Amino acid sequence: MHEDGDATWTEYTADEAYTVRDLTEQEAVEQADSIWLDCVQASKSDSQRLAGLEASSLDQDEALAEIYQLLSGGEA
């Protein structure tokens, strides 16, 4: 119970992702960022992955349209 007599609880749930690779310690240190990003990606749901792909595709489409406009002599 809290000091003010409030008996509310907060419950936390941990999401875990594991990756198993045959690496030396040095390779693991050198690839730590890549390994971490792989774990983050693996912990996403299918709908989260699809939303990320759609957003990435839209960003690429916008970038290509901007490049085309610049190459055509227009302003971005």
Backbone atoms as SQL, in Angstrom:
CREATE TABLE atoms (id INTEGER PRIMARY KEY, chain TEXT, resi INTEGER, resn TEXT, atom TEXT, x REAL, y REAL, z REAL);
INSERT INTO atoms VALUES
  (1, 'A', 1, 'MET', 'N', 0.842, -1.173, 0.000),
  (2, 'A', 1, 'MET', 'CA', 0.000, 0.000, 0.000),
  (3, 'A', 1, 'MET', 'C', 0.888, 1.237, 0.000),
  (4, 'A', 2, 'HIS', 'N', 0.474, 2.248, -0.741),
  (5, 'A', 2, 'HIS', 'CA', 1.231, 3.493, -0.828),
  (6, 'A', 2, 'HIS', 'C', 1.057, 4.309, 0.444),
  (7, 'A', 3, 'GLU', 'N', 1.916, 5.305, 0.606),
  (8, 'A', 3, 'GLU', 'CA', 1.867, 6.163, 1.784),
  (9, 'A', 3, 'GLU', 'C', 0.516, 6.857, 1.942),
  (10, 'A', 4, 'ASP', 'N', -0.134, 7.186, 0.824),
  (11, 'A', 4, 'ASP', 'CA', -1.408, 7.897, 0.884),
  (12, 'A', 4, 'ASP', 'C', -2.601, 6.941, 1.040),
  (13, 'A', 5, 'GLY', 'N', -2.321, 5.643, 1.227),
  (14, 'A', 5, 'GLY', 'CA', -3.384, 4.677, 1.427),
  (15, 'A', 5, 'GLY', 'C', -3.940, 4.097, 0.136),
  (16, 'A', 6, 'ASP', 'N', -3.398, 4.521, -0.997),
  (17, 'A', 6, 'ASP', 'CA', -3.856, 4.037, -2.298),
  (18, 'A', 6, 'ASP', 'C', -3.270, 2.644, -2.546),
  (19, 'A', 7, 'ALA', 'N', -4.112, 1.702, -2.887),
  (20, 'A', 7, 'ALA', 'CA', -3.659, 0.331, -3.088),
  (21, 'A', 7, 'ALA', 'C', -3.619, -0.044, -4.570),
  (22, 'A', 8, 'THR', 'N', -3.471, 0.928, -5.465),
  (23, 'A', 8, 'THR', 'CA', -3.422, 0.615, -6.891),
  (24, 'A', 8, 'THR', 'C', -2.074, 0.020, -7.259),
  (25, 'A', 9, 'TRP', 'N', -2.096, -0.810, -8.285),
  (26, 'A', 9, 'TRP', 'CA', -0.886, -1.465, -8.750),
  (27, 'A', 9, 'TRP', 'C', -0.677, -1.151, -10.220),
  (28, 'A', 10, 'THR', 'N', 0.558, -1.111, -10.612),
  (29, 'A', 10, 'THR', 'CA', 0.907, -0.978, -12.021),
  (30, 'A', 10, 'THR', 'C', 1.598, -2.262, -12.422),
  (31, 'A', 11, 'GLU', 'N', 1.088, -2.894, -13.471),
  (32, 'A', 11, 'GLU', 'CA', 1.668, -4.147, -13.926),
  (33, 'A', 11, 'GLU', 'C', 2.419, -3.906, -15.234),
  (34, 'A', 12, 'TYR', 'N', 3.625, -4.425, -15.323),
  (35, 'A', 12, 'TYR', 'CA', 4.455, -4.294, -16.516),
  (36, 'A', 12, 'TYR', 'C', 4.675, -5.673, -17.120),
  (37, 'A', 13, 'THR', 'N', 4.739, -5.720, -18.430),
  (38, 'A', 13, 'THR', 'CA', 5.030, -6.959, -19.141),
  (39, 'A', 13, 'THR', 'C', 6.253, -6.724, -20.012),
  (40, 'A', 14, 'ALA', 'N', 7.205, -7.622, -19.911),
  (41, 'A', 14, 'ALA', 'CA', 8.428, -7.501, -20.708),
  (42, 'A', 14, 'ALA', 'C', 8.286, -8.311, -21.990),
  (43, 'A', 15, 'ASP', 'N', 8.621, -7.703, -23.096),
  (44, 'A', 15, 'ASP', 'CA', 8.693, -8.409, -24.367),
  (45, 'A', 15, 'ASP', 'C', 10.150, -8.739, -24.609),
  (46, 'A', 16, 'GLU', 'N', 10.408, -9.982, -24.949),
  (47, 'A', 16, 'GLU', 'CA', 11.785, -10.402, -25.155),
  (48, 'A', 16, 'GLU', 'C', 11.965, -10.941, -26.565),
  (49, 'A', 17, 'ALA', 'N', 13.117, -10.707, -27.115),
  (50, 'A', 17, 'ALA', 'CA', 13.476, -11.263, -28.428),
  (51, 'A', 17, 'ALA', 'C', 14.882, -11.830, -28.310),
  (52, 'A', 18, 'TYR', 'N', 15.086, -12.963, -28.922),
  (53, 'A', 18, 'TYR', 'CA', 16.385, -13.615, -28.849),
  (54, 'A', 18, 'TYR', 'C', 16.930, -13.822, -30.253),
  (55, 'A', 19, 'THR', 'N', 18.223, -13.725, -30.360),
  (56, 'A', 19, 'THR', 'CA', 18.890, -14.049, -31.617),
  (57, 'A', 19, 'THR', 'C', 20.109, -14.896, -31.284),
  (58, 'A', 20, 'VAL', 'N', 20.333, -15.928, -32.077),
  (59, 'A', 20, 'VAL', 'CA', 21.460, -16.829, -31.839),
  (60, 'A', 20, 'VAL', 'C', 22.340, -16.796, -33.080),
  (61, 'A', 21, 'ARG', 'N', 23.594, -16.426, -32.870),
  (62, 'A', 21, 'ARG', 'CA', 24.553, -16.347, -33.972),
  (63, 'A', 21, 'ARG', 'C', 25.886, -16.907, -33.510),
  (64, 'A', 22, 'ASP', 'N', 26.598, -17.491, -34.431),
  (65, 'A', 22, 'ASP', 'CA', 27.925, -18.043, -34.146),
  (66, 'A', 22, 'ASP', 'C', 28.958, -16.954, -34.422),
  (67, 'A', 23, 'LEU', 'N', 29.248, -16.131, -33.400),
  (68, 'A', 23, 'LEU', 'CA', 30.162, -15.003, -33.549),
  (69, 'A', 23, 'LEU', 'C', 31.244, -15.050, -32.479),
  (70, 'A', 24, 'THR', 'N', 32.385, -14.511, -32.824),
  (71, 'A', 24, 'THR', 'CA', 33.399, -14.299, -31.799),
  (72, 'A', 24, 'THR', 'C', 32.984, -13.079, -30.990),
  (73, 'A', 25, 'GLU', 'N', 33.615, -12.873, -29.870),
  (74, 'A', 25, 'GLU', 'CA', 33.289, -11.703, -29.049),
  (75, 'A', 25, 'GLU', 'C', 33.539, -10.414, -29.831),
  (76, 'A', 26, 'GLN', 'N', 34.636, -10.359, -30.572),
  (77, 'A', 26, 'GLN', 'CA', 34.965, -9.169, -31.360),
  (78, 'A', 26, 'GLN', 'C', 33.903, -8.918, -32.427),
  (79, 'A', 27, 'GLU', 'N', 33.455, -9.967, -33.109),
  (80, 'A', 27, 'GLU', 'CA', 32.405, -9.818, -34.128),
  (81, 'A', 27, 'GLU', 'C', 31.109, -9.314, -33.504),
  (82, 'A', 28, 'ALA', 'N', 30.786, -9.816, -32.322),
  (83, 'A', 28, 'ALA', 'CA', 29.573, -9.389, -31.630),
  (84, 'A', 28, 'ALA', 'C', 29.651, -7.903, -31.268),
  (85, 'A', 29, 'VAL', 'N', 30.826, -7.472, -30.814),
  (86, 'A', 29, 'VAL', 'CA', 31.009, -6.055, -30.482),
  (87, 'A', 29, 'VAL', 'C', 30.869, -5.199, -31.739),
  (88, 'A', 30, 'GLU', 'N', 31.507, -5.632, -32.823),
  (89, 'A', 30, 'GLU', 'CA', 31.466, -4.862, -34.067),
  (90, 'A', 30, 'GLU', 'C', 30.063, -4.812, -34.668),
  (91, 'A', 31, 'GLN', 'N', 29.274, -5.858, -34.458),
  (92, 'A', 31, 'GLN', 'CA', 27.948, -5.947, -35.069),
  (93, 'A', 31, 'GLN', 'C', 26.816, -5.644, -34.085),
  (94, 'A', 32, 'ALA', 'N', 27.126, -5.085, -32.933),
  (95, 'A', 32, 'ALA', 'CA', 26.124, -4.875, -31.880),
  (96, 'A', 32, 'ALA', 'C', 24.927, -4.061, -32.370),
  (97, 'A', 33, 'ASP', 'N', 25.162, -2.975, -33.097),
  (98, 'A', 33, 'ASP', 'CA', 24.050, -2.145, -33.569),
  (99, 'A', 33, 'ASP', 'C', 23.153, -2.921, -34.532),
  (100, 'A', 34, 'SER', 'N', 23.761, -3.644, -35.434),
  (101, 'A', 34, 'SER', 'CA', 22.998, -4.436, -36.401),
  (102, 'A', 34, 'SER', 'C', 22.201, -5.533, -35.699),
  (103, 'A', 35, 'ILE', 'N', 22.822, -6.202, -34.738),
  (104, 'A', 35, 'ILE', 'CA', 22.148, -7.253, -33.986),
  (105, 'A', 35, 'ILE', 'C', 20.964, -6.673, -33.221),
  (106, 'A', 36, 'TRP', 'N', 21.155, -5.504, -32.608),
  (107, 'A', 36, 'TRP', 'CA', 20.076, -4.865, -31.858),
  (108, 'A', 36, 'TRP', 'C', 18.907, -4.518, -32.786),
  (109, 'A', 37, 'LEU', 'N', 19.196, -3.945, -33.950),
  (110, 'A', 37, 'LEU', 'CA', 18.130, -3.599, -34.896),
  (111, 'A', 37, 'LEU', 'C', 17.387, -4.845, -35.365),
  (112, 'A', 38, 'ASP', 'N', 18.107, -5.954, -35.555),
  (113, 'A', 38, 'ASP', 'CA', 17.458, -7.212, -35.928),
  (114, 'A', 38, 'ASP', 'C', 16.504, -7.679, -34.828),
  (115, 'A', 39, 'CYS', 'N', 16.916, -7.542, -33.576),
  (116, 'A', 39, 'CYS', 'CA', 16.054, -7.941, -32.454),
  (117, 'A', 39, 'CYS', 'C', 14.816, -7.048, -32.381),
  (118, 'A', 40, 'VAL', 'N', 15.004, -5.756, -32.587),
  (119, 'A', 40, 'VAL', 'CA', 13.867, -4.827, -32.572),
  (120, 'A', 40, 'VAL', 'C', 12.889, -5.209, -33.676),
  (121, 'A', 41, 'GLN', 'N', 13.394, -5.489, -34.861),
  (122, 'A', 41, 'GLN', 'CA', 12.535, -5.871, -35.985),
  (123, 'A', 41, 'GLN', 'C', 11.818, -7.187, -35.689),
  (124, 'A', 42, 'ALA', 'N', 12.520, -8.155, -35.112),
  (125, 'A', 42, 'ALA', 'CA', 11.934, -9.462, -34.821),
  (126, 'A', 42, 'ALA', 'C', 10.825, -9.372, -33.774),
  (127, 'A', 43, 'SER', 'N', 10.881, -8.364, -32.906),
  (128, 'A', 43, 'SER', 'CA', 9.876, -8.243, -31.853),
  (129, 'A', 43, 'SER', 'C', 8.610, -7.523, -32.317),
  (130, 'A', 44, 'LYS', 'N', 8.607, -7.008, -33.553),
  (131, 'A', 44, 'LYS', 'CA', 7.432, -6.310, -34.072),
  (132, 'A', 44, 'LYS', 'C', 6.402, -7.303, -34.594),
  (133, 'A', 45, 'SER', 'N', 5.146, -6.919, -34.486),
  (134, 'A', 45, 'SER', 'CA', 4.080, -7.750, -35.049),
  (135, 'A', 45, 'SER', 'C', 4.073, -7.599, -36.568),
  (136, 'A', 46, 'ASP', 'N', 3.364, -8.493, -37.230),
  (137, 'A', 46, 'ASP', 'CA', 3.277, -8.416, -38.691),
  (138, 'A', 46, 'ASP', 'C', 2.685, -7.081, -39.137),
  (139, 'A', 47, 'SER', 'N', 1.658, -6.615, -38.439),
  (140, 'A', 47, 'SER', 'CA', 1.026, -5.347, -38.832),
  (141, 'A', 47, 'SER', 'C', 1.987, -4.172, -38.647),
  (142, 'A', 48, 'GLN', 'N', 2.825, -4.212, -37.611),
  (143, 'A', 48, 'GLN', 'CA', 3.816, -3.152, -37.414),
  (144, 'A', 48, 'GLN', 'C', 4.866, -3.183, -38.515),
  (145, 'A', 49, 'ARG', 'N', 5.285, -4.384, -38.926),
  (146, 'A', 49, 'ARG', 'CA', 6.267, -4.504, -40.004),
  (147, 'A', 49, 'ARG', 'C', 5.690, -3.990, -41.315),
  (148, 'A', 50, 'LEU', 'N', 4.432, -4.354, -41.606),
  (149, 'A', 50, 'LEU', 'CA', 3.795, -3.900, -42.845),
  (150, 'A', 50, 'LEU', 'C', 3.629, -2.382, -42.855),
  (151, 'A', 51, 'ALA', 'N', 3.258, -1.814, -41.720),
  (152, 'A', 51, 'ALA', 'CA', 3.112, -0.355, -41.640),
  (153, 'A', 51, 'ALA', 'C', 4.454, 0.327, -41.889),
  (154, 'A', 52, 'GLY', 'N', 5.524, -0.245, -41.366),
  (155, 'A', 52, 'GLY', 'CA', 6.861, 0.308, -41.597),
  (156, 'A', 52, 'GLY', 'C', 7.265, 0.228, -43.055),
  (157, 'A', 53, 'LEU', 'N', 6.939, -0.882, -43.701),
  (158, 'A', 53, 'LEU', 'CA', 7.248, -1.023, -45.126),
  (159, 'A', 53, 'LEU', 'C', 6.459, -0.029, -45.966),
  (160, 'A', 54, 'GLU', 'N', 5.185, 0.159, -45.629),
  (161, 'A', 54, 'GLU', 'CA', 4.360, 1.116, -46.371),
  (162, 'A', 54, 'GLU', 'C', 4.899, 2.533, -46.214),
  (163, 'A', 55, 'ALA', 'N', 5.275, 2.895, -44.995),
  (164, 'A', 55, 'ALA', 'CA', 5.825, 4.235, -44.755),
  (165, 'A', 55, 'ALA', 'C', 7.133, 4.418, -45.509),
  (166, 'A', 56, 'SER', 'N', 7.969, 3.389, -45.510),
  (167, 'A', 56, 'SER', 'CA', 9.241, 3.454, -46.219),
  (168, 'A', 56, 'SER', 'C', 9.021, 3.606, -47.720),
  (169, 'A', 57, 'SER', 'N', 8.049, 2.877, -48.238),
  (170, 'A', 57, 'SER', 'CA', 7.735, 2.958, -49.660),
  (171, 'A', 57, 'SER', 'C', 7.257, 4.358, -50.039),
  (172, 'A', 58, 'LEU', 'N', 6.419, 4.951, -49.193),
  (173, 'A', 58, 'LEU', 'CA', 5.934, 6.313, -49.458),
  (174, 'A', 58, 'LEU', 'C', 7.083, 7.310, -49.417),
  (175, 'A', 59, 'ASP', 'N', 7.994, 7.145, -48.459),
  (176, 'A', 59, 'ASP', 'CA', 9.151, 8.036, -48.362),
  (177, 'A', 59, 'ASP', 'C', 10.010, 7.942, -49.621),
  (178, 'A', 60, 'GLN', 'N', 10.197, 6.727, -50.117),
  (179, 'A', 60, 'GLN', 'CA', 11.004, 6.529, -51.326),
  (180, 'A', 60, 'GLN', 'C', 10.311, 7.139, -52.541),
  (181, 'A', 61, 'ASP', 'N', 8.991, 6.975, -52.617),
  (182, 'A', 61, 'ASP', 'CA', 8.239, 7.565, -53.736),
  (183, 'A', 61, 'ASP', 'C', 8.368, 9.080, -53.737),
  (184, 'A', 62, 'GLU', 'N', 8.268, 9.686, -52.555),
  (185, 'A', 62, 'GLU', 'CA', 8.397, 11.143, -52.446),
  (186, 'A', 62, 'GLU', 'C', 9.804, 11.596, -52.831),
  (187, 'A', 63, 'ALA', 'N', 10.811, 10.848, -52.414),
  (188, 'A', 63, 'ALA', 'CA', 12.194, 11.198, -52.747),
  (189, 'A', 63, 'ALA', 'C', 12.426, 11.100, -54.254),
  (190, 'A', 64, 'LEU', 'N', 11.884, 10.058, -54.879),
  (191, 'A', 64, 'LEU', 'CA', 12.045, 9.912, -56.331),
  (192, 'A', 64, 'LEU', 'C', 11.329, 11.031, -57.080),
  (193, 'A', 65, 'ALA', 'N', 10.154, 11.425, -56.612),
  (194, 'A', 65, 'ALA', 'CA', 9.419, 12.514, -57.256),
  (195, 'A', 65, 'ALA', 'C', 10.204, 13.818, -57.136),
  (196, 'A', 66, 'GLU', 'N', 10.829, 14.037, -55.980),
  (197, 'A', 66, 'GLU', 'CA', 11.628, 15.249, -55.774),
  (198, 'A', 66, 'GLU', 'C', 12.851, 15.248, -56.693),
  (199, 'A', 67, 'ILE', 'N', 13.520, 14.102, -56.820),
  (200, 'A', 67, 'ILE', 'CA', 14.686, 14.001, -57.708),
  (201, 'A', 67, 'ILE', 'C', 14.261, 14.253, -59.160),
  (202, 'A', 68, 'TYR', 'N', 13.148, 13.676, -59.572),
  (203, 'A', 68, 'TYR', 'CA', 12.654, 13.862, -60.930),
  (204, 'A', 68, 'TYR', 'C', 12.362, 15.338, -61.200),
  (205, 'A', 69, 'GLN', 'N', 11.757, 15.982, -60.222),
  (206, 'A', 69, 'GLN', 'CA', 11.436, 17.416, -60.382),
  (207, 'A', 69, 'GLN', 'C', 12.707, 18.243, -60.493),
  (208, 'A', 70, 'LEU', 'N', 13.710, 17.937, -59.683),
  (209, 'A', 70, 'LEU', 'CA', 14.977, 18.646, -59.747),
  (210, 'A', 70, 'LEU', 'C', 15.676, 18.427, -61.084),
  (211, 'A', 71, 'LEU', 'N', 15.642, 17.191, -61.562),
  (212, 'A', 71, 'LEU', 'CA', 16.276, 16.875, -62.838),
  (213, 'A', 71, 'LEU', 'C', 15.530, 17.526, -64.015),
  (214, 'A', 72, 'SER', 'N', 14.253, 17.779, -63.822),
  (215, 'A', 72, 'SER', 'CA', 13.447, 18.429, -64.865),
  (216, 'A', 72, 'SER', 'C', 13.601, 19.958, -64.855),
  (217, 'A', 73, 'GLY', 'N', 14.412, 20.459, -63.945),
  (218, 'A', 73, 'GLY', 'CA', 14.664, 21.897, -63.875),
  (219, 'A', 73, 'GLY', 'C', 13.751, 22.639, -62.930),
  (220, 'A', 74, 'GLY', 'N', 12.913, 21.925, -62.201),
  (221, 'A', 74, 'GLY', 'CA', 12.016, 22.552, -61.244),
  (222, 'A', 74, 'GLY', 'C', 12.640, 22.658, -59.881),
  (223, 'A', 75, 'GLU', 'N', 11.919, 23.247, -58.968),
  (224, 'A', 75, 'GLU', 'CA', 12.372, 23.326, -57.579),
  (225, 'A', 75, 'GLU', 'C', 11.685, 22.262, -56.758),
  (226, 'A', 76, 'ALA', 'N', 12.401, 21.767, -55.772),
  (227, 'A', 76, 'ALA', 'CA', 11.843, 20.724, -54.913),
  (228, 'A', 76, 'ALA', 'C', 10.884, 21.302, -53.899);
